[in-house]
Amino acid sequence: MKFITDFGKGILIGAGCILPGISSGVLCVIFGIYEKLLDSILNFFSDIRKNFKFLFPIALGGITGVIIFSKILQYLLYKFPMQTRSAFIGLILGGIVLLFKELNKKEKFRIKNLFYLLVSLLIGIAMVYIENKSGIESIENVSYIYLLISGFLMSIGIVIPGVSNTIILMLLGVYSLYLSSVSTLYLPVLIPMAIGIIIGSIIFMKIIKYLLDKFYVQTMFSIIGFTLGSIFVLLPETQSIIEIVIAFLWALCGYYIINMLNV
């Protein structure tokens, strides 16, 4: 049962690699596995059997999620944008509630911690604005070195919760190329990007791990702020009371799913 649950989490984490405005790191935080994931990857060889058992279903689900959702998400966001966006908002809000509960167990709430949350929230909202206003969509004749660098910078959005992969790739002009390459499994693009992602992920995971070890509460409140900021890119367009009610019900579905997966 735990394998299936972790596999399901992995699928949604994989979806975070391609869902506009959402990072994989946000979904890891929502599912309550972010810190454990960092530890298992960075200290993989200290206990190979244990770490492999934890990482394998998540990694398998992640790969599945990237491949499946590259097509399915495009379809859902095109055909059912309100329902899809609302469900992800429910996922995010439900995860933040669970995260606050875990934080409260480790340290009592202090007003000063809201500073870190508010600053990161404002940065998150600014990034949403940049993504919406960005006019850079694609570039031609991309070299392997450029793809490797793009993958390296994309890893920031994978590792750091609240930093959207799509913003980074759109600014670099390779988002459309990345999305089409994933959906068709075009290896000449995916391999150099994957190398960059692996190198970047290790570096940025070490940085985040250091911050969590030294400044745990401040870092977690900053992560929550970034995560809240990602909601603004998902807000659905509603034109009537009925649509608002429907959006709310789908958000409740997302909230229910996160509580089911948080086991």
Short mmCIF file of C-alpha atoms in Angstrom, two decimals:
data_model
loop_
_atom_site.label_atom_id
_atom_site.label_comp_id
_atom_site.label_asym_id
_atom_site.label_seq_id
_atom_site.Cartn_x
_atom_site.Cartn_y
_atom_site.Cartn_z
CA MET A 1 0.00 0.00 0.00
CA LYS A 2 2.83 2.42 0.86
CA PHE A 3 4.47 1.68 -2.49
CA ILE A 4 1.25 2.63 -4.31
CA THR A 5 0.84 5.78 -2.20
CA ASP A 6 4.44 6.88 -2.81
CA PHE A 7 4.07 6.05 -6.51
CA GLY A 8 0.98 8.30 -6.62
CA LYS A 9 2.92 11.10 -4.95
CA GLY A 10 5.69 10.62 -7.50
CA ILE A 11 3.26 10.95 -10.39
CA LEU A 12 2.05 14.33 -9.09
CA ILE A 13 5.62 15.44 -8.35
CA GLY A 14 6.49 14.57 -11.95
CA ALA A 15 3.52 16.64 -13.06
CA GLY A 16 5.08 19.56 -11.19
CA CYS A 17 7.96 19.49 -13.70
CA ILE A 18 5.61 20.59 -16.46
CA LEU A 19 2.60 22.20 -14.78
CA PRO A 20 2.72 25.99 -15.35
CA GLY A 21 3.48 27.89 -12.15
CA ILE A 22 4.10 24.88 -9.90
CA SER A 23 7.45 23.36 -8.95
CA SER A 24 8.16 19.77 -7.99
CA GLY A 25 9.62 21.08 -4.73
CA VAL A 26 6.24 22.55 -3.78
CA LEU A 27 4.56 19.16 -4.21
CA CYS A 28 7.29 17.44 -2.18
CA VAL A 29 6.62 19.93 0.63
CA ILE A 30 2.87 19.41 0.30
CA PHE A 31 3.28 15.64 0.63
CA GLY A 32 5.52 16.04 3.69
CA ILE A 33 8.49 14.25 2.11
CA TYR A 34 10.72 17.18 1.15
CA GLU A 35 13.27 16.87 3.95
CA LYS A 36 13.34 13.08 3.84
CA LEU A 37 13.84 13.22 0.08
CA LEU A 38 16.84 15.53 0.48
CA ASP A 39 18.38 13.27 3.13
CA SER A 40 17.82 10.09 1.13
CA ILE A 41 19.39 11.51 -2.04
CA LEU A 42 22.33 13.29 -0.44
CA ASN A 43 23.11 10.36 1.90
CA PHE A 44 22.11 7.59 -0.50
CA PHE A 45 25.25 5.48 -0.02
CA SER A 46 25.07 5.59 3.78
CA ASP A 47 22.13 3.15 3.69
CA ILE A 48 21.55 2.08 0.08
CA ARG A 49 18.81 -0.46 0.80
CA LYS A 50 16.70 1.86 2.95
CA ASN A 51 17.11 4.89 0.70
CA PHE A 52 16.43 2.91 -2.49
CA LYS A 53 13.26 1.49 -0.96
CA PHE A 54 12.05 5.01 -0.22
CA LEU A 55 13.18 6.67 -3.45
CA PHE A 56 12.29 4.01 -6.03
CA PRO A 57 8.45 4.34 -6.04
CA ILE A 58 8.68 8.15 -5.98
CA ALA A 59 11.22 8.23 -8.82
CA LEU A 60 9.20 5.71 -10.84
CA GLY A 61 6.05 7.75 -10.28
CA GLY A 62 7.91 10.94 -11.19
CA ILE A 63 9.07 9.56 -14.53
CA THR A 64 5.57 8.24 -15.20
CA GLY A 65 4.06 11.60 -14.25
CA VAL A 66 6.34 13.54 -16.60
CA ILE A 67 5.58 11.24 -19.54
CA ILE A 68 1.83 10.94 -18.90
CA PHE A 69 1.09 14.49 -17.78
CA SER A 70 2.98 16.12 -20.63
CA LYS A 71 -0.04 15.18 -22.75
CA ILE A 72 -2.82 14.76 -20.19
CA LEU A 73 -2.19 18.10 -18.46
CA GLN A 74 -2.27 19.93 -21.76
CA TYR A 75 -5.63 18.29 -22.44
CA LEU A 76 -7.08 18.92 -18.95
CA LEU A 77 -5.92 22.54 -18.82
CA TYR A 78 -7.40 23.13 -22.27
CA LYS A 79 -10.72 21.28 -21.78
CA PHE A 80 -11.28 21.72 -18.02
CA PRO A 81 -9.07 24.64 -16.91
CA MET A 82 -11.22 25.71 -13.96
CA GLN A 83 -11.57 22.22 -12.47
CA THR A 84 -7.89 21.34 -12.97
CA ARG A 85 -6.54 24.58 -11.52
CA SER A 86 -8.97 24.45 -8.57
CA ALA A 87 -7.94 20.88 -7.71
CA PHE A 88 -4.26 21.89 -7.60
CA ILE A 89 -5.10 24.88 -5.39
CA GLY A 90 -6.80 22.46 -3.00
CA LEU A 91 -3.68 20.27 -3.03
CA ILE A 92 -1.48 23.24 -2.18
CA LEU A 93 -3.69 24.64 0.59
CA GLY A 94 -4.15 21.21 2.15
CA GLY A 95 -0.40 20.65 2.12
CA ILE A 96 0.28 24.02 3.74
CA VAL A 97 -2.17 23.24 6.57
CA LEU A 98 -0.37 19.94 7.21
CA LEU A 99 2.98 21.70 7.06
CA PHE A 100 1.91 24.28 9.65
CA LYS A 101 0.81 21.45 11.94
CA GLU A 102 4.21 19.77 11.66
CA LEU A 103 6.02 23.07 12.26
CA ASN A 104 3.89 23.76 15.34
CA LYS A 105 4.98 20.44 16.83
CA LYS A 106 8.66 21.42 16.58
CA GLU A 107 8.43 25.06 17.62
CA LYS A 108 5.65 27.33 18.86
CA PHE A 109 4.53 29.99 16.43
CA ARG A 110 6.31 33.35 16.61
CA ILE A 111 5.13 36.54 14.93
CA LYS A 112 8.63 37.32 13.62
CA ASN A 113 8.52 34.21 11.43
CA LEU A 114 5.75 35.86 9.39
CA PHE A 115 8.43 38.20 8.00
CA TYR A 116 10.08 35.32 6.13
CA LEU A 117 6.71 34.11 4.90
CA LEU A 118 5.61 37.52 3.65
CA VAL A 119 8.89 38.29 1.88
CA SER A 120 8.95 34.95 0.06
CA LEU A 121 5.22 35.30 -0.72
CA LEU A 122 5.84 38.68 -2.39
CA ILE A 123 8.74 37.19 -4.36
CA GLY A 124 6.49 34.29 -5.40
CA ILE A 125 3.75 36.68 -6.59
CA ALA A 126 6.36 38.72 -8.49
CA MET A 127 7.53 35.55 -10.25
CA VAL A 128 3.95 34.77 -11.25
CA TYR A 129 3.69 38.28 -12.71
CA ILE A 130 6.95 37.77 -14.63
CA GLU A 131 5.67 34.48 -16.04
CA ASN A 132 2.38 36.05 -17.16
CA LYS A 133 4.10 39.01 -18.78
CA SER A 134 7.02 37.13 -20.31
CA GLY A 135 7.05 37.48 -24.08
CA ILE A 136 9.86 34.95 -24.56
CA GLU A 137 8.42 31.67 -25.74
CA SER A 138 10.93 29.90 -27.95
CA ILE A 139 14.30 30.22 -29.62
CA GLU A 140 15.74 28.45 -32.63
CA ASN A 141 18.96 26.43 -33.09
CA VAL A 142 19.52 25.45 -29.44
CA SER A 143 22.96 23.97 -28.77
CA TYR A 144 23.66 21.04 -26.45
CA ILE A 145 25.58 23.35 -24.11
CA TYR A 146 22.60 25.70 -23.92
CA LEU A 147 20.30 22.77 -23.18
CA LEU A 148 22.66 21.58 -20.43
CA ILE A 149 22.70 25.07 -18.90
CA SER A 150 18.90 25.22 -19.21
CA GLY A 151 18.62 21.92 -17.34
CA PHE A 152 21.01 23.20 -14.66
CA LEU A 153 18.93 26.34 -14.12
CA MET A 154 15.70 24.34 -14.31
CA SER A 155 16.93 22.32 -11.32
CA ILE A 156 16.42 25.45 -9.20
CA GLY A 157 12.68 25.09 -9.79
CA ILE A 158 12.80 21.36 -9.10
CA VAL A 159 14.67 21.65 -5.79
CA ILE A 160 13.52 24.99 -4.38
CA PRO A 161 9.79 24.94 -3.52
CA GLY A 162 7.78 27.75 -5.07
CA VAL A 163 10.23 28.52 -7.86
CA SER A 164 8.49 27.54 -11.09
CA ASN A 165 10.31 25.51 -13.71
CA THR A 166 8.17 27.09 -16.40
CA ILE A 167 9.26 30.62 -15.51
CA ILE A 168 12.91 29.63 -15.87
CA LEU A 169 12.40 27.70 -19.11
CA MET A 170 10.18 30.41 -20.60
CA LEU A 171 12.77 33.09 -19.85
CA LEU A 172 15.41 30.87 -21.46
CA GLY A 173 13.11 30.33 -24.43
CA VAL A 174 13.08 26.53 -24.30
CA TYR A 175 9.76 25.73 -22.57
CA SER A 176 7.91 24.77 -25.76
CA LEU A 177 10.87 22.69 -26.92
CA TYR A 178 11.06 20.97 -23.53
CA LEU A 179 7.34 20.18 -23.45
CA SER A 180 7.26 18.77 -26.97
CA SER A 181 10.43 16.75 -26.36
CA VAL A 182 8.95 15.18 -23.23
CA SER A 183 5.72 14.25 -25.00
CA THR A 184 7.64 12.62 -27.87
CA LEU A 185 10.62 11.37 -25.79
CA TYR A 186 13.06 13.24 -28.06
CA LEU A 187 16.38 12.21 -26.46
CA PRO A 188 18.73 14.69 -28.22
CA VAL A 189 17.01 17.42 -26.20
CA LEU A 190 16.16 15.46 -23.05
CA ILE A 191 19.62 13.94 -22.39
CA PRO A 192 21.65 17.19 -22.13
CA MET A 193 18.85 18.78 -20.09
CA ALA A 194 18.77 15.75 -17.78
CA ILE A 195 22.54 16.00 -17.21
CA GLY A 196 22.16 19.67 -16.29
CA ILE A 197 19.24 18.88 -13.99
CA ILE A 198 21.21 16.18 -12.13
CA ILE A 199 24.27 18.40 -11.60
CA GLY A 200 22.18 21.40 -10.55
CA SER A 201 19.90 19.39 -8.28
CA ILE A 202 22.82 18.01 -6.26
CA ILE A 203 24.30 21.49 -5.80
CA PHE A 204 21.02 23.18 -4.83
CA MET A 205 19.95 20.29 -2.59
CA LYS A 206 23.15 20.73 -0.59
CA ILE A 207 22.42 24.44 -0.21
CA ILE A 208 18.82 23.84 0.93
CA LYS A 209 19.95 21.07 3.30
CA TYR A 210 22.43 23.46 4.90
CA LEU A 211 19.72 26.11 5.36
CA LEU A 212 17.33 23.56 6.89
CA ASP A 213 20.03 22.35 9.29
CA LYS A 214 21.06 25.84 10.38
CA PHE A 215 17.87 27.91 9.97
CA TYR A 216 15.06 25.35 9.92
CA VAL A 217 12.06 27.46 10.95
CA GLN A 218 13.05 30.49 8.88
CA THR A 219 13.66 28.30 5.83
CA MET A 220 10.35 26.45 6.21
CA PHE A 221 8.36 29.67 6.58
CA SER A 222 10.08 31.01 3.45
CA ILE A 223 9.16 27.80 1.62
CA ILE A 224 5.54 28.18 2.74
CA GLY A 225 5.53 31.75 1.39
CA PHE A 226 6.85 30.64 -2.00
CA THR A 227 4.29 27.84 -2.03
CA LEU A 228 1.41 30.24 -1.32
CA GLY A 229 2.67 32.51 -4.09
CA SER A 230 2.35 29.68 -6.59
CA ILE A 231 -1.43 29.65 -6.01
CA PHE A 232 -1.87 32.96 -7.85
CA VAL A 233 -0.83 31.48 -11.18
CA LEU A 234 -3.52 28.81 -10.78
CA LEU A 235 -6.49 31.00 -9.88
CA PRO A 236 -9.28 29.96 -12.28
CA GLU A 237 -11.43 32.42 -14.19
CA THR A 238 -14.99 32.29 -12.83
CA GLN A 239 -17.90 34.29 -14.23
CA SER A 240 -20.84 33.16 -12.10
CA ILE A 241 -21.77 31.91 -8.63
CA ILE A 242 -22.21 28.39 -10.00
CA GLU A 243 -18.67 28.37 -11.40
CA ILE A 244 -17.31 29.63 -8.08
CA VAL A 245 -19.12 26.80 -6.26
CA ILE A 246 -17.80 24.24 -8.75
CA ALA A 247 -14.26 25.60 -8.38
CA PHE A 248 -14.61 25.40 -4.59
CA LEU A 249 -15.78 21.77 -4.76
CA TRP A 250 -12.83 20.80 -6.96
CA ALA A 251 -10.49 22.55 -4.53
CA LEU A 252 -12.05 20.44 -1.75
CA CYS A 253 -11.31 17.35 -3.84
CA GLY A 254 -7.66 18.40 -4.05
CA TYR A 255 -7.63 19.02 -0.30
CA TYR A 256 -9.07 15.55 0.30
CA ILE A 257 -6.49 13.92 -1.99
CA ILE A 258 -3.55 15.50 -0.16
CA ASN A 259 -4.90 14.23 3.15
CA MET A 260 -5.23 10.73 1.67
CA LEU A 261 -1.70 10.75 0.27
CA ASN A 262 -0.14 12.16 3.44
CA VAL A 263 0.30 8.76 5.09
#
